[in-house]
Amino acid sequence: MRGFWKLASIEFKLFLREPSAAFFTLVFPLMMLFIFGGVFGNKPQYSGLGIVDLSVPAYTAMIIATTGLVSLTISISAARELGVLRRFHTTPLTPTAILTSQVLVLFIMTTLGMVLLLIAAKITYGLRFNGNVLSVILGFLLSSCSFFALGFVLASIARTARSAQVMAMALYYPMLFLSGAAIPKWVLPEAVRTYGQILPLTHVVNLLTGLWLGEPWSDHLKEVAVLVVMMVVGLVVSAKTFRWE
Amino acid sequence: MVSEPVIQVEHLRKVYGPTVAVDDVSFEVYQGEIFGMVGTNGAGKTTSIECIEGLRQQDRGSIRVFGADPQKEIHDIRRKVGVQLQESQLQPRLKVWEALDLFASFYESPLDWEKLLEQLGLTEKRNAAFARLSGGQKQRLQIALALINDPQLVFFDELTTGLDPQARRAMWDLIRSVRDDGKTIFLTTHFMDEAERLCDRVAIMDKGRIIALDTPENLIQSLGVESRVVFTLKEPHDIACCRSLSGVTLVEQNGDRVLVQGKGEMLVVEVVTALAKEGIRFSDLRTEQPNLEDVFLAVTGHEMKD
Ligand SMILES: Nc1ncnc2c1ncn2[C@@H]1O[C@H](COP(=O)(O)OP(=O)(O)OP(=O)(O)O)[C@@H](O)[C@H]1O
Ligand SMILES: [Mg+2]
């Protein structure tokens, strides 16, 4: 794994130099927080939790979708289209090192986005939390991994960086608005909530919100199953279809 | 040449659908030589070089690099070779020094990249993002990256495309110094003068085949191409004296401009002596030695730029 850490640190810098990626991961969730928090406040309503308390796990799901689905897909397909992957292929660097460094950097960015969100919500709205910290971390890890796997699949399917971007966006926006990530679930019509079940992000929102409320894992076996299957299938498919060019 | 073959290619063939990109190509590259491949667009140079680099898989034939098969034992080969691809970009926001630092980290004992930066005239651009470099600067960065692991064997696909004349010459010196360290260089080029002056041996590729392979001198000599002497008469004069010189095959007069063509390296001396003897005054005398361009034209039947 010679070169791995250097590659990861460079990818990290490159991520921060990409204004839109950094904005949607780090800043946009805070904007959502302040807009919704400003309108609805954070008065306790549902088993002692307010709207902000319930929005934080949903926005976390949004961050996961942003990095896993959009950033990962675009950065891998762009690297392929530019010939960067091909250039790497002429060095002793392994595909595992390349892909792992991407995942590591995006995982750190996702975590950073979530931590910023937590801090802002705590300071401004006195964020409340009923769950178990370890459970939430586990749920966060599982959700992130399954979305990274999804991003890898898209990056493998797409022929060009342009089509990767279109595909990522075509999945991202409906999910954002129909899964309960950006718009709270209780605002969505019943039909949308039902059909929202086919969207992977819905399961992330439900799992993270449930764990946040302190619900046991046994209440969320369906979500866990969906995310685990997505992760495994995604990894197998992307390993089989990996292309340098 | 008495050294080891570093690259051995036998009956290499690669097709893309109906296109035969490389057809039954065989050659060897020896340690410590600069081996060049010339040919027009689409001749199959990149396809050949990239099969040898292990980036493309051949349909037929065998390739050995340091005795290993690039398709199967690529990992050992990667450490020892440097590669500059004909077309490859880096991340637009990656800075020059970061690219060097990054690629250096892939290898066990890389060169000091600060020094490479200087050798390639990129010191001023060390903090520039890749996207902000000019075409020639990008090319020089790619050359630096190809050399960063102090490779035993370096591939350059179109070494000096996009470089200004001064940078080209600097690059030739750099490549020669790499060769003088005992390294082997495999390059492709569109420039006949580059192949002639820089390469120890040249393969001429046309429509997927190697149609000639030798040192530039041998290629030129084997052709038996004649040299030419051209000059301008100061006053009208009969130039029959030139016709009777031994070895002269053609004399053409166009107004006061005269062309004498013939065999042998002494042609110009003979012509000048004959003119002096007759008291014929002339100016603007030039000689044209046959070069690789003529060889190319003769063996392929078409010009380099067709
Ligand atoms: N990936 C590919 N798919 C289909 N055809 C290809 C591919 N790569 C090369 N070819 C075809 O193979 C032939 C040889 O191409 P190649 O790139 O090897 O030529 P070249 O000598 O490097 O040309 P140039 O001087 O323009 O770089 C061309 O006819 C080209 O169209
Ligand atoms: Mg080429």
Coordinates of N, CA and C in Angstrom, one line a residue, chain A residues 44-192:
Chain A
P44 N -40.2 20.4 22.2 CA -40.4 19.0 22.3 C -41.8 18.6 21.8
Q45 N -42.0 17.7 20.9 CA -43.3 17.3 20.4 C -43.4 15.7 20.4
Y46 N -42.4 15.0 19.8 CA -42.5 13.6 19.6 C -41.6 12.9 20.7
S47 N -42.2 12.2 21.6 CA -41.5 11.6 22.7 C -40.4 12.5 23.2
G48 N -40.7 13.7 23.4 CA -39.7 14.6 24.0 C -38.7 15.2 23.1
L49 N -38.8 14.9 21.7 CA -37.9 15.5 20.8 C -38.6 16.5 19.9
G50 N -37.8 17.5 19.5 CA -38.4 18.6 18.6 C -38.0 18.3 17.2
I51 N -38.4 19.3 16.3 CA -38.2 19.1 14.9 C -36.7 19.1 14.5
V52 N -36.0 20.0 15.1 CA -34.6 20.0 14.8 C -33.9 18.6 15.2
D53 N -34.3 18.1 16.4 CA -33.8 16.8 16.9 C -34.0 15.7 15.9
L54 N -35.2 15.8 15.3 CA -35.5 14.7 14.3 C -34.9 15.0 12.9
S55 N -34.6 16.2 12.6 CA -34.1 16.6 11.3 C -32.6 16.2 11.2
V56 N -31.9 16.3 12.3 CA -30.4 16.0 12.3 C -30.1 14.6 11.7
P57 N -30.7 13.5 12.2 CA -30.4 12.3 11.5 C -30.8 12.3 10.0
A58 N -31.9 13.0 9.7 CA -32.3 13.0 8.3 C -31.3 13.8 7.5
Y59 N -30.8 14.9 8.0 CA -29.8 15.6 7.2 C -28.5 14.8 7.1
T60 N -28.2 14.0 8.2 CA -27.1 13.1 8.1 C -27.2 12.2 6.9
A61 N -28.4 11.7 6.7 CA -28.7 10.8 5.6 C -28.5 11.6 4.3
M62 N -28.8 12.8 4.3 CA -28.6 13.6 3.1 C -27.1 13.8 2.8
I63 N -26.3 14.0 3.8 CA -24.9 14.1 3.6 C -24.3 12.8 3.0
I64 N -24.8 11.7 3.6 CA -24.3 10.4 3.1 C -24.6 10.2 1.6
A65 N -25.9 10.6 1.2 CA -26.2 10.5 -0.2 C -25.4 11.5 -1.0
T66 N -25.0 12.6 -0.5 CA -24.2 13.6 -1.3 C -22.8 13.0 -1.6
T67 N -22.2 12.6 -0.5 CA -20.8 12.1 -0.7 C -20.8 10.7 -1.5
G68 N -21.7 9.8 -1.0 CA -21.6 8.4 -1.6 C -22.1 8.4 -3.0
L69 N -23.2 9.0 -3.2 CA -23.8 8.9 -4.5 C -23.2 9.9 -5.5
V70 N -23.1 11.2 -5.1 CA -22.7 12.2 -6.0 C -21.2 12.4 -6.1
S71 N -20.6 12.7 -5.0 CA -19.1 13.0 -5.0 C -18.3 11.8 -5.5
L72 N -18.6 10.6 -4.9 CA -17.9 9.4 -5.3 C -18.0 9.1 -6.8
T73 N -19.3 9.1 -7.3 CA -19.5 8.8 -8.7 C -18.8 9.7 -9.6
I74 N -18.9 11.0 -9.3 CA -18.4 12.0 -10.2 C -16.8 12.0 -10.1
S75 N -16.3 11.8 -8.9 CA -14.8 11.9 -8.8 C -14.2 10.7 -9.5
I76 N -14.8 9.5 -9.4 CA -14.2 8.3 -10.0 C -14.4 8.4 -11.5
S77 N -15.5 8.7 -12.0 CA -15.7 8.7 -13.4 C -14.9 9.9 -14.1
A78 N -14.7 11.0 -13.4 CA -13.9 12.0 -13.9 C -12.4 11.6 -14.0
A79 N -12.0 10.9 -12.9 CA -10.6 10.5 -12.9 C -10.4 9.5 -14.1
R80 N -11.4 8.7 -14.4 CA -11.3 7.7 -15.5 C -11.3 8.5 -16.8
E81 N -12.2 9.4 -17.0 CA -12.3 10.1 -18.2 C -11.0 10.9 -18.5
L82 N -10.5 11.5 -17.5 CA -9.3 12.4 -17.7 C -8.0 11.5 -18.0
G83 N -8.1 10.2 -17.7 CA -7.0 9.3 -17.9 C -6.1 9.2 -16.7
V84 N -6.6 9.8 -15.6 CA -5.8 9.8 -14.3 C -5.7 8.3 -13.8
L85 N -6.8 7.6 -13.9 CA -6.8 6.2 -13.5 C -5.8 5.4 -14.3
R86 N -5.8 5.6 -15.6 CA -4.9 5.0 -16.6 C -3.5 5.3 -16.2
R87 N -3.2 6.5 -15.9 CA -1.9 7.0 -15.6 C -1.4 6.2 -14.3
F88 N -2.4 6.1 -13.3 CA -2.1 5.4 -12.1 C -1.8 3.9 -12.4
H89 N -2.5 3.4 -13.4 CA -2.3 2.0 -13.7 C -0.9 1.7 -14.2
T90 N -0.2 2.7 -14.6 CA 1.2 2.4 -15.1 C 2.2 2.4 -13.9
T91 N 1.7 2.7 -12.7 CA 2.5 2.8 -11.5 C 2.2 1.5 -10.7
P92 N 3.0 1.3 -9.6 CA 2.7 0.1 -8.8 C 1.4 0.2 -7.9
L93 N 0.8 1.4 -8.0 CA -0.4 1.6 -7.2 C -1.5 0.6 -7.5
T94 N -2.1 0.0 -6.5 CA -3.2 -1.0 -6.8 C -4.6 -0.4 -6.9
P95 N -5.5 -1.0 -7.6 CA -6.9 -0.5 -7.6 C -7.4 -0.4 -6.2
T96 N -7.1 -1.3 -5.3 CA -7.6 -1.3 -4.0 C -7.2 0.0 -3.3
A97 N -5.9 0.4 -3.4 CA -5.4 1.6 -2.8 C -6.1 2.8 -3.3
I98 N -6.4 2.8 -4.6 CA -7.1 4.0 -5.2 C -8.5 4.1 -4.7
L99 N -9.2 3.0 -4.7 CA -10.6 3.0 -4.3 C -10.7 3.2 -2.8
T100 N -9.8 2.6 -2.0 CA -9.9 2.8 -0.6 C -9.6 4.2 -0.2
S101 N -8.7 4.8 -0.9 CA -8.3 6.2 -0.5 C -9.5 7.1 -0.8
Q102 N -10.2 6.8 -1.9 CA -11.4 7.6 -2.2 C -12.5 7.5 -1.1
V103 N -12.7 6.2 -0.7 CA -13.7 5.9 0.4 C -13.3 6.6 1.7
L104 N -12.0 6.5 2.0 CA -11.6 7.0 3.3 C -11.8 8.6 3.3
V105 N -11.4 9.2 2.2 CA -11.6 10.7 2.2 C -13.0 11.1 2.3
L106 N -13.9 10.4 1.5 CA -15.3 10.7 1.5 C -15.9 10.4 2.8
F107 N -15.4 9.3 3.4 CA -16.0 9.0 4.7 C -15.6 10.1 5.8
I108 N -14.4 10.5 5.7 CA -14.0 11.6 6.6 C -14.8 12.9 6.4
M109 N -15.1 13.2 5.1 CA -15.9 14.4 4.8 C -17.3 14.2 5.3
T110 N -17.8 13.0 5.1 CA -19.2 12.7 5.6 C -19.3 12.9 7.1
T111 N -18.3 12.4 7.8 CA -18.3 12.5 9.2 C -18.1 13.9 9.6
L112 N -17.3 14.6 8.9 CA -17.1 16.1 9.2 C -18.4 16.8 9.0
G113 N -19.1 16.5 7.9 CA -20.4 17.2 7.7 C -21.3 16.9 8.8
M114 N -21.4 15.7 9.3 CA -22.3 15.3 10.4 C -21.9 16.0 11.7
V115 N -20.6 16.0 12.0 CA -20.1 16.6 13.2 C -20.4 18.1 13.2
L116 N -20.2 18.8 12.1 CA -20.5 20.2 12.0 C -22.0 20.4 12.3
L117 N -22.8 19.6 11.7 CA -24.3 19.6 11.9 C -24.6 19.5 13.4
L118 N -24.0 18.5 14.0 CA -24.3 18.2 15.4 C -23.9 19.4 16.3
I119 N -22.8 19.9 16.0 CA -22.3 21.0 16.9 C -23.2 22.2 16.7
A120 N -23.5 22.6 15.4 CA -24.4 23.7 15.2 C -25.8 23.5 15.8
A121 N -26.3 22.3 15.7 CA -27.6 22.0 16.3 C -27.6 22.1 17.8
K122 N -26.5 21.6 18.4 CA -26.4 21.6 19.8 C -26.3 23.1 20.4
I123 N -25.4 23.9 19.7 CA -25.3 25.2 20.2 C -26.5 26.1 20.0
T124 N -27.1 26.0 18.8 CA -28.2 26.8 18.5 C -29.6 26.4 19.0
Y125 N -29.8 25.0 18.9 CA -31.1 24.6 19.3 C -31.1 23.6 20.4
G126 N -30.0 23.5 21.2 CA -29.9 22.5 22.3 C -30.3 21.1 21.9
L127 N -29.7 20.6 20.9 CA -30.0 19.3 20.3 C -30.1 18.2 21.4
R128 N -31.2 17.4 21.3 CA -31.5 16.3 22.2 C -31.3 15.0 21.5
F129 N -31.0 14.0 22.3 CA -30.6 12.7 21.7 C -31.1 11.6 22.7
N130 N -31.9 10.7 22.2 CA -32.4 9.6 23.1 C -31.8 8.3 22.9
G131 N -30.9 8.2 21.9 CA -30.4 6.8 21.5 C -29.1 6.5 22.2
N132 N -28.5 5.4 21.6 CA -27.2 4.9 22.1 C -26.2 5.4 21.1
V133 N -25.1 6.0 21.5 CA -24.1 6.6 20.6 C -23.5 5.5 19.7
L134 N -23.2 4.4 20.3 CA -22.5 3.4 19.5 C -23.4 2.9 18.4
S135 N -24.7 2.7 18.7 CA -25.7 2.2 17.7 C -25.8 3.2 16.6
V136 N -25.8 4.5 16.9 CA -25.9 5.5 15.9 C -24.6 5.5 15.0
I137 N -23.5 5.3 15.6 CA -22.3 5.3 14.8 C -22.3 4.1 13.9
L138 N -22.7 2.9 14.4 CA -22.8 1.7 13.6 C -23.8 1.9 12.4
G139 N -24.9 2.5 12.7 CA -25.9 2.8 11.7 C -25.3 3.7 10.6
F140 N -24.6 4.7 11.1 CA -24.0 5.7 10.2 C -22.9 5.0 9.3
L141 N -22.2 4.1 9.9 CA -21.2 3.4 9.1 C -21.8 2.5 8.0
L142 N -22.8 1.7 8.5 CA -23.5 0.9 7.5 C -24.1 1.7 6.4
S143 N -24.8 2.8 6.7 CA -25.4 3.6 5.7 C -24.4 4.1 4.7
S144 N -23.3 4.6 5.3 CA -22.2 5.2 4.4 C -21.7 4.2 3.5
C145 N -21.4 3.0 4.0 CA -20.8 1.9 3.2 C -21.7 1.5 2.1
S146 N -23.0 1.4 2.4 CA -23.9 0.9 1.3 C -24.1 2.0 0.2
F147 N -24.0 3.3 0.6 CA -24.1 4.3 -0.4 C -22.8 4.5 -1.2
F148 N -21.7 4.2 -0.5 CA -20.4 4.2 -1.3 C -20.4 3.1 -2.3
A149 N -21.0 2.0 -1.9 CA -21.1 0.9 -2.9 C -21.9 1.2 -4.1
L150 N -23.0 1.9 -3.8 CA -23.9 2.4 -4.8 C -23.2 3.3 -5.8
G151 N -22.4 4.2 -5.2 CA -21.6 5.2 -6.0 C -20.7 4.5 -6.9
F152 N -20.0 3.4 -6.4 CA -19.0 2.7 -7.2 C -19.7 2.0 -8.4
V153 N -20.9 1.5 -8.1 CA -21.7 0.8 -9.2 C -22.0 1.8 -10.3
L154 N -22.5 3.0 -9.9 CA -22.8 4.0 -10.9 C -21.6 4.4 -11.7
A155 N -20.5 4.6 -11.0 CA -19.3 5.0 -11.7 C -18.8 3.9 -12.7
S156 N -19.1 2.7 -12.3 CA -18.7 1.6 -13.3 C -19.6 1.5 -14.5
I157 N -20.9 1.7 -14.2 CA -21.9 1.7 -15.3 C -21.7 2.8 -16.3
A158 N -21.4 4.0 -15.8 CA -21.4 5.2 -16.7 C -20.2 5.1 -17.6
R159 N -20.5 5.5 -18.9 CA -19.5 5.5 -19.9 C -18.6 6.7 -19.8
T160 N -19.3 7.8 -19.5 CA -18.5 9.1 -19.5 C -18.8 9.8 -18.1
A161 N -18.0 10.8 -17.8 CA -18.2 11.5 -16.6 C -19.5 12.3 -16.6
R162 N -19.9 12.7 -17.8 CA -21.1 13.5 -18.0 C -22.3 12.5 -17.6
S163 N -22.3 11.3 -18.2 CA -23.4 10.5 -17.9 C -23.4 10.0 -16.5
A164 N -22.3 9.9 -15.9 CA -22.2 9.5 -14.5 C -22.9 10.6 -13.6
Q165 N -22.6 11.9 -14.0 CA -23.2 13.0 -13.3 C -24.7 13.0 -13.4
V166 N -25.2 12.8 -14.7 CA -26.6 12.8 -14.9 C -27.3 11.7 -14.1
M167 N -26.7 10.5 -14.1 CA -27.3 9.4 -13.4 C -27.3 9.6 -11.9
A168 N -26.2 10.1 -11.4 CA -26.2 10.4 -10.0 C -27.2 11.4 -9.6
M169 N -27.4 12.5 -10.4 CA -28.4 13.5 -10.1 C -29.8 13.0 -10.2
A170 N -30.0 12.1 -11.2 CA -31.3 11.6 -11.4 C -31.8 10.7 -10.2
L171 N -30.8 10.1 -9.5 CA -31.1 9.4 -8.3 C -31.2 10.2 -7.1
Y172 N -30.3 11.2 -7.1 CA -30.1 12.0 -5.9 C -31.3 12.9 -5.5
Y173 N -31.7 13.7 -6.5 CA -32.8 14.6 -6.2 C -34.1 14.0 -5.8
P174 N -34.6 13.0 -6.5 CA -35.9 12.4 -6.1 C -35.7 11.9 -4.7
M175 N -34.5 11.2 -4.4 CA -34.3 10.6 -3.1 C -34.3 11.7 -2.0
L176 N -33.7 12.8 -2.3 CA -33.5 13.9 -1.4 C -34.9 14.3 -0.9
F177 N -35.8 14.5 -1.9 CA -37.1 15.1 -1.6 C -38.2 14.1 -1.2
L178 N -38.0 12.8 -1.6 CA -39.1 11.9 -1.3 C -38.7 10.9 -0.2
S179 N -37.5 10.9 0.3 CA -37.1 9.9 1.3 C -37.3 10.4 2.7
G180 N -37.6 11.7 2.8 CA -37.7 12.3 4.2 C -36.3 12.8 4.6
A181 N -35.4 12.9 3.7 CA -34.0 13.4 4.1 C -34.0 14.9 4.2
A182 N -34.5 15.6 3.1 CA -34.5 17.0 3.1 C -35.8 17.6 3.6
I183 N -36.9 16.9 3.2 CA -38.2 17.4 3.6 C -38.7 16.4 4.6
P184 N -39.1 16.8 5.8 CA -39.5 15.9 6.8 C -40.6 14.9 6.4
K185 N -40.5 13.7 6.8 CA -41.5 12.7 6.4 C -42.9 13.0 6.7
W186 N -43.1 13.7 7.8 CA -44.5 13.9 8.2 C -45.2 15.0 7.4
V187 N -44.4 15.7 6.5 CA -45.0 16.7 5.6 C -45.4 16.0 4.3
L188 N -44.8 14.8 4.0 CA -45.0 14.2 2.7 C -46.3 13.5 2.7
P189 N -47.0 13.5 1.5 CA -48.3 12.7 1.4 C -48.1 11.2 1.6
E190 N -49.2 10.6 2.0 CA -49.1 9.1 2.3 C -48.5 8.3 1.2
A191 N -49.0 8.6 -0.1 CA -48.6 7.9 -1.2 C -47.0 8.0 -1.4
V192 N -46.5 9.2 -1.2 CA -45.1 9.4 -1.4 C -44.3 8.5 -0.4

